[in-house]
Short mmCIF file of C-alpha atoms and ligand atoms in Angstrom, two decimals:
data_model
loop_
_atom_site.label_atom_id
_atom_site.label_comp_id
_atom_site.label_asym_id
_atom_site.label_seq_id
_atom_site.Cartn_x
_atom_site.Cartn_y
_atom_site.Cartn_z
CA UNK U 282 -13.59 14.85 -55.35
CA UNK U 283 -15.92 14.35 -52.38
CA UNK U 284 -15.27 12.22 -49.28
CA UNK U 285 -17.16 9.14 -50.50
CA UNK U 286 -15.40 8.95 -53.87
CA UNK U 287 -11.89 9.12 -52.40
CA UNK U 288 -9.98 5.92 -53.10
CA UNK U 289 -7.73 4.71 -50.32
CA UNK U 290 -4.33 3.52 -51.48
CA UNK U 291 -3.87 -0.13 -50.54
CA UNK U 292 -1.06 -2.69 -50.69
CA UNK U 293 -1.73 -6.43 -50.77
CA UNK U 294 0.76 -8.76 -49.07
CA UNK U 295 0.59 -12.50 -49.77
CA UNK U 296 2.56 -15.68 -50.27
CA UNK U 297 0.16 -17.93 -52.16
CA UNK U 298 -1.88 -18.43 -55.30
CA UNK U 299 -3.22 -14.89 -55.14
CA UNK U 300 -6.88 -15.63 -55.78
CA UNK U 301 -7.97 -13.09 -53.15
CA UNK U 302 -5.47 -10.55 -54.47
CA UNK U 303 -6.97 -11.05 -57.90
CA UNK U 304 -10.53 -10.56 -56.61
CA UNK U 305 -9.44 -7.38 -54.82
CA UNK U 306 -7.81 -6.07 -58.02
CA UNK U 307 -10.89 -6.91 -60.11
CA UNK U 308 -13.15 -5.02 -57.70
CA UNK U 309 -10.76 -2.04 -57.65
CA UNK U 310 -11.52 -1.58 -61.35
CA UNK U 311 -15.21 -0.96 -60.59
CA UNK U 312 -16.32 2.66 -60.44
CA UNK U 313 -17.88 2.25 -56.99
CA UNK U 314 -14.70 0.79 -55.39
CA UNK U 315 -13.35 2.86 -52.49
CA UNK U 316 -9.73 1.74 -52.82
CA UNK U 317 -7.01 1.40 -55.42
CA UNK U 318 -4.35 -1.32 -55.38
CA UNK U 319 -1.01 0.47 -55.55
CA UNK U 320 1.44 -2.26 -54.52
CA UNK U 321 1.76 -6.02 -54.14
CA UNK U 322 4.31 -7.49 -51.74
CA UNK U 323 5.36 -11.11 -51.39
CA UNK U 324 8.05 -13.17 -49.70
CA UNK U 325 7.80 -15.92 -52.37
CA UNK U 326 9.31 -15.07 -55.78
CA UNK U 327 7.31 -17.84 -57.52
CA UNK U 328 3.97 -17.22 -55.82
CA UNK U 329 0.87 -16.87 -57.97
CA UNK U 330 0.33 -13.40 -56.51
CA UNK U 331 3.34 -12.18 -58.53
CA UNK U 332 1.44 -13.12 -61.69
CA UNK U 333 -1.59 -11.19 -60.43
CA UNK U 334 0.58 -8.09 -60.10
CA UNK U 335 1.72 -8.52 -63.71
CA UNK U 336 -1.81 -9.09 -64.94
CA UNK U 337 -3.03 -5.80 -63.44
CA UNK U 338 0.16 -3.78 -64.02
CA UNK U 339 0.71 -3.25 -60.30
CA UNK U 340 4.24 -2.77 -58.90
CA UNK U 341 5.43 -5.81 -56.99
CA UNK U 342 8.27 -6.22 -54.53
CA UNK U 343 9.68 -9.52 -53.32
CA UNK U 344 11.07 -9.42 -49.77
CA UNK U 345 12.99 -12.58 -48.89
CA UNK U 346 15.84 -11.23 -46.79
CA UNK U 347 14.95 -11.84 -43.15
CA UNK U 348 17.23 -9.22 -41.66
CA UNK U 349 15.76 -6.34 -43.69
CA UNK U 350 12.26 -7.74 -44.10
CA UNK U 351 10.37 -5.17 -42.00
CA UNK U 352 12.36 -2.18 -43.18
CA UNK U 353 12.07 -3.21 -46.85
CA UNK U 354 8.30 -3.51 -46.56
CA UNK U 355 7.90 -0.24 -44.64
CA UNK U 356 10.04 1.63 -47.17
CA UNK U 357 7.97 0.25 -50.04
CA UNK U 358 4.72 1.21 -48.27
CA UNK U 359 6.01 4.73 -47.75
CA UNK U 360 7.25 5.08 -51.32
CA UNK U 361 3.76 4.24 -52.64
CA UNK U 362 2.01 6.31 -49.91
CA UNK U 363 0.02 3.26 -48.78
CA UNK U 364 -2.83 3.90 -46.33
CA UNK U 365 -4.18 0.37 -45.81
CA UNK U 366 -2.44 -3.03 -45.97
CA UNK U 367 -4.42 -6.13 -46.92
CA UNK U 368 -3.03 -9.54 -46.00
CA UNK U 369 -4.13 -12.25 -48.40
CA UNK U 370 -2.57 -15.60 -47.60
CA UNK U 371 0.61 -14.12 -46.14
CA UNK U 372 2.48 -17.01 -44.52
CA UNK U 373 4.58 -15.01 -42.09
CA UNK U 374 3.87 -13.35 -38.79
CA UNK U 375 3.38 -9.62 -39.23
CA UNK U 376 5.54 -7.73 -36.78
CA UNK U 377 4.31 -5.06 -34.40
CA UNK U 378 6.67 -2.69 -36.20
CA UNK U 379 4.79 -3.09 -39.50
CA UNK U 380 1.41 -2.83 -37.78
CA UNK U 381 2.46 0.38 -36.04
CA UNK U 382 4.00 1.78 -39.22
CA UNK U 383 0.60 1.83 -40.95
CA UNK U 384 -1.26 3.00 -37.87
CA UNK U 385 -2.97 -0.35 -37.38
CA UNK U 386 -4.71 -0.13 -40.75
CA UNK U 387 -4.06 -3.76 -41.67
CA UNK U 388 -6.78 -6.26 -42.58
CA UNK U 389 -6.61 -10.02 -43.00
CA UNK U 390 -9.00 -12.65 -44.32
CA UNK U 391 -9.32 -15.88 -42.35
CA UNK U 392 -11.09 -19.01 -43.70
CA UNK U 393 -13.49 -19.60 -40.79
CA UNK U 394 -16.14 -17.76 -38.82
CA UNK U 395 -13.93 -16.12 -36.21
CA UNK U 396 -13.66 -16.45 -33.28
CA UNK U 397 -14.18 -20.13 -34.20
CA UNK U 398 -11.05 -21.90 -35.46
CA UNK U 399 -8.56 -19.06 -35.30
CA UNK U 400 -5.22 -18.60 -33.60
CA UNK U 401 -1.65 -19.79 -33.99
CA UNK U 402 -1.31 -22.76 -36.38
CA UNK U 403 -4.81 -22.32 -37.75
CA UNK U 404 -4.27 -21.67 -41.44
CA UNK U 405 -5.08 -23.33 -44.76
CA UNK U 406 -6.38 -26.89 -44.68
CA UNK U 407 -5.86 -27.11 -40.89
CA UNK U 408 -8.78 -24.74 -40.39
CA UNK U 409 -11.17 -26.81 -42.49
CA UNK U 410 -10.12 -30.05 -40.80
CA UNK U 411 -10.81 -28.43 -37.43
CA UNK U 412 -14.25 -27.31 -38.60
CA UNK U 413 -15.15 -30.87 -39.67
CA UNK U 414 -13.78 -32.37 -36.46
CA UNK U 415 -15.76 -29.89 -34.34
CA UNK U 416 -19.13 -30.98 -35.68
CA UNK U 417 -20.05 -27.37 -36.53
CA UNK U 418 -22.93 -27.06 -39.01
CA UNK U 419 -21.67 -23.83 -40.52
CA UNK U 420 -18.38 -22.24 -41.46
CA UNK U 421 -17.32 -19.30 -43.56
CA UNK U 422 -14.76 -16.52 -43.76
CA UNK U 423 -13.92 -13.43 -41.72
CA UNK U 424 -12.20 -10.16 -42.50
CA UNK U 425 -10.65 -8.62 -39.40
CA UNK U 426 -8.12 -6.07 -38.23
CA UNK U 427 -4.62 -7.47 -37.68
CA UNK U 428 -3.17 -7.12 -34.19
CA UNK U 429 -0.21 -8.73 -32.45
CA UNK U 430 -2.47 -11.65 -31.44
CA UNK U 431 -3.37 -14.07 -34.26
CA UNK U 432 -6.98 -13.59 -35.48
CA UNK U 433 -8.03 -11.54 -32.44
CA UNK U 434 -8.59 -8.12 -34.00
CA UNK U 435 -11.94 -6.40 -34.56
CA UNK U 436 -14.14 -8.15 -37.11
CA UNK U 437 -15.07 -6.05 -40.14
CA UNK U 438 -17.35 -8.56 -41.89
CA UNK U 439 -18.09 -12.28 -42.13
CA UNK U 440 -19.86 -14.57 -44.58
CA UNK U 441 -21.31 -17.97 -43.73
CA UNK U 442 -21.88 -21.22 -45.60
CA UNK U 443 -23.74 -24.33 -44.44
CA UNK U 444 -21.79 -27.58 -44.33
CA UNK U 445 -22.91 -30.47 -46.56
CA UNK U 446 -22.92 -34.06 -45.27
CA UNK U 447 -20.28 -35.13 -47.79
CA UNK U 448 -17.93 -32.13 -47.38
CA UNK U 449 -14.24 -32.94 -47.10
CA UNK U 450 -11.67 -30.44 -45.86
CA UNK U 451 -10.64 -29.87 -49.49
CA UNK U 452 -14.26 -29.21 -50.55
CA UNK U 453 -14.64 -26.74 -47.73
CA UNK U 454 -11.44 -24.98 -48.69
CA UNK U 455 -12.75 -24.51 -52.24
CA UNK U 456 -16.23 -23.44 -51.15
CA UNK U 457 -14.92 -20.97 -48.56
CA UNK U 458 -12.50 -19.43 -51.06
CA UNK U 459 -15.38 -18.68 -53.41
CA UNK U 460 -17.15 -16.58 -50.78
CA UNK U 461 -13.88 -14.92 -49.78
CA UNK U 462 -13.64 -13.40 -53.25
CA UNK U 463 -16.77 -11.29 -52.74
CA UNK U 464 -16.41 -10.84 -48.98
CA UNK U 465 -12.91 -9.32 -49.01
CA UNK U 466 -13.54 -6.49 -51.52
CA UNK U 467 -16.85 -5.72 -49.79
CA UNK U 468 -15.17 -5.59 -46.37
CA UNK U 469 -12.38 -3.33 -47.64
CA UNK U 470 -14.95 -0.90 -49.04
CA UNK U 471 -16.73 -1.00 -45.68
CA UNK U 472 -13.48 -0.27 -43.83
CA UNK U 473 -12.76 2.63 -46.20
CA UNK U 474 -16.24 4.02 -45.61
CA UNK U 475 -15.77 3.77 -41.83
CA UNK U 476 -12.43 5.55 -42.03
CA UNK U 477 -12.79 8.83 -43.80
CA UNK U 478 -9.82 10.14 -45.71
CA UNK U 479 -8.82 12.41 -42.86
CA UNK U 480 -8.80 9.65 -40.24
CA UNK U 481 -6.12 7.61 -41.97
CA UNK U 482 -2.54 8.74 -41.68
CA UNK U 483 -0.90 9.20 -45.06
CA UNK U 484 2.84 9.28 -44.63
CA UNK U 485 4.32 11.88 -46.91
CA UNK U 486 7.19 12.91 -44.66
CA UNK U 487 8.28 9.68 -43.08
CA UNK U 488 11.22 9.30 -40.81
CA UNK U 489 11.64 5.55 -40.69
CA UNK U 490 12.30 3.98 -37.32
CA UNK U 491 14.61 1.42 -38.94
C1 GRF Y 698 -7.25 -17.84 -48.16
O1 GRF Y 698 -7.96 -19.00 -47.93
C2 GRF Y 698 -7.32 -16.93 -46.95
O2 GRF Y 698 -8.46 -17.14 -46.18
C3 GRF Y 698 -6.12 -17.32 -46.16
O3 GRF Y 698 -5.14 -17.66 -47.11
C4 GRF Y 698 -5.77 -18.10 -48.31
C5 GRF Y 698 -5.15 -17.32 -49.44
O4 GRF Y 698 -5.49 -17.87 -50.68
N1 GRF Y 698 -5.71 -16.27 -45.28
P1 GRF Y 698 -5.16 -17.08 -52.03
O5 GRF Y 698 -3.65 -16.97 -52.14
O6 GRF Y 698 -5.80 -15.74 -51.94
O7 GRF Y 698 -5.74 -17.92 -53.12
#
């Protein structure tokens, strides 16, 4: 297997309907994909993303216990030898401990053109309302590296749409989600290409810090 055909082992973490998780899983089935989805993690037992895991036969873990949340996730990532974590509608703050555990290889998708309309409290419909209130002519979605600061990490890729005169926040949410479904898999492939197999740390002999 040569360097370009190596598939990075990814986990998807989310709390919502799972439409991005689904798009990521669909793309992973393509021969040219540079990643494989090895694990889905959620903090919501009834979230749509759990159904996505079932649909694609991917192991899923549900982490609801606050006190062991980080250690449960890190143990699951280690057990599946995960190299990259993909946040997809995860409605919890990701701790520095988790970020460090995967060597900073965590991506997120945000429903605006960062750095516009990012930061604490900017999620879901709030983002699209802010876009409309700002008078911006364009919006879109951004895939970026996750750091301890909300939506501040390096941008991997973005996709733009032009606002229509009659757009409501709900319309924008639907239209942005559509572009997210091609943007996210494309950005993950790009990240995999930028990070050769040898530059990502695969934990095979992990001594957990928990
Ligand atoms: C997406 O809009 C994404 O930008 C944001 O959370 C939403 C997740 O939606 N981070 P889904 O669960 O993937 O449908």
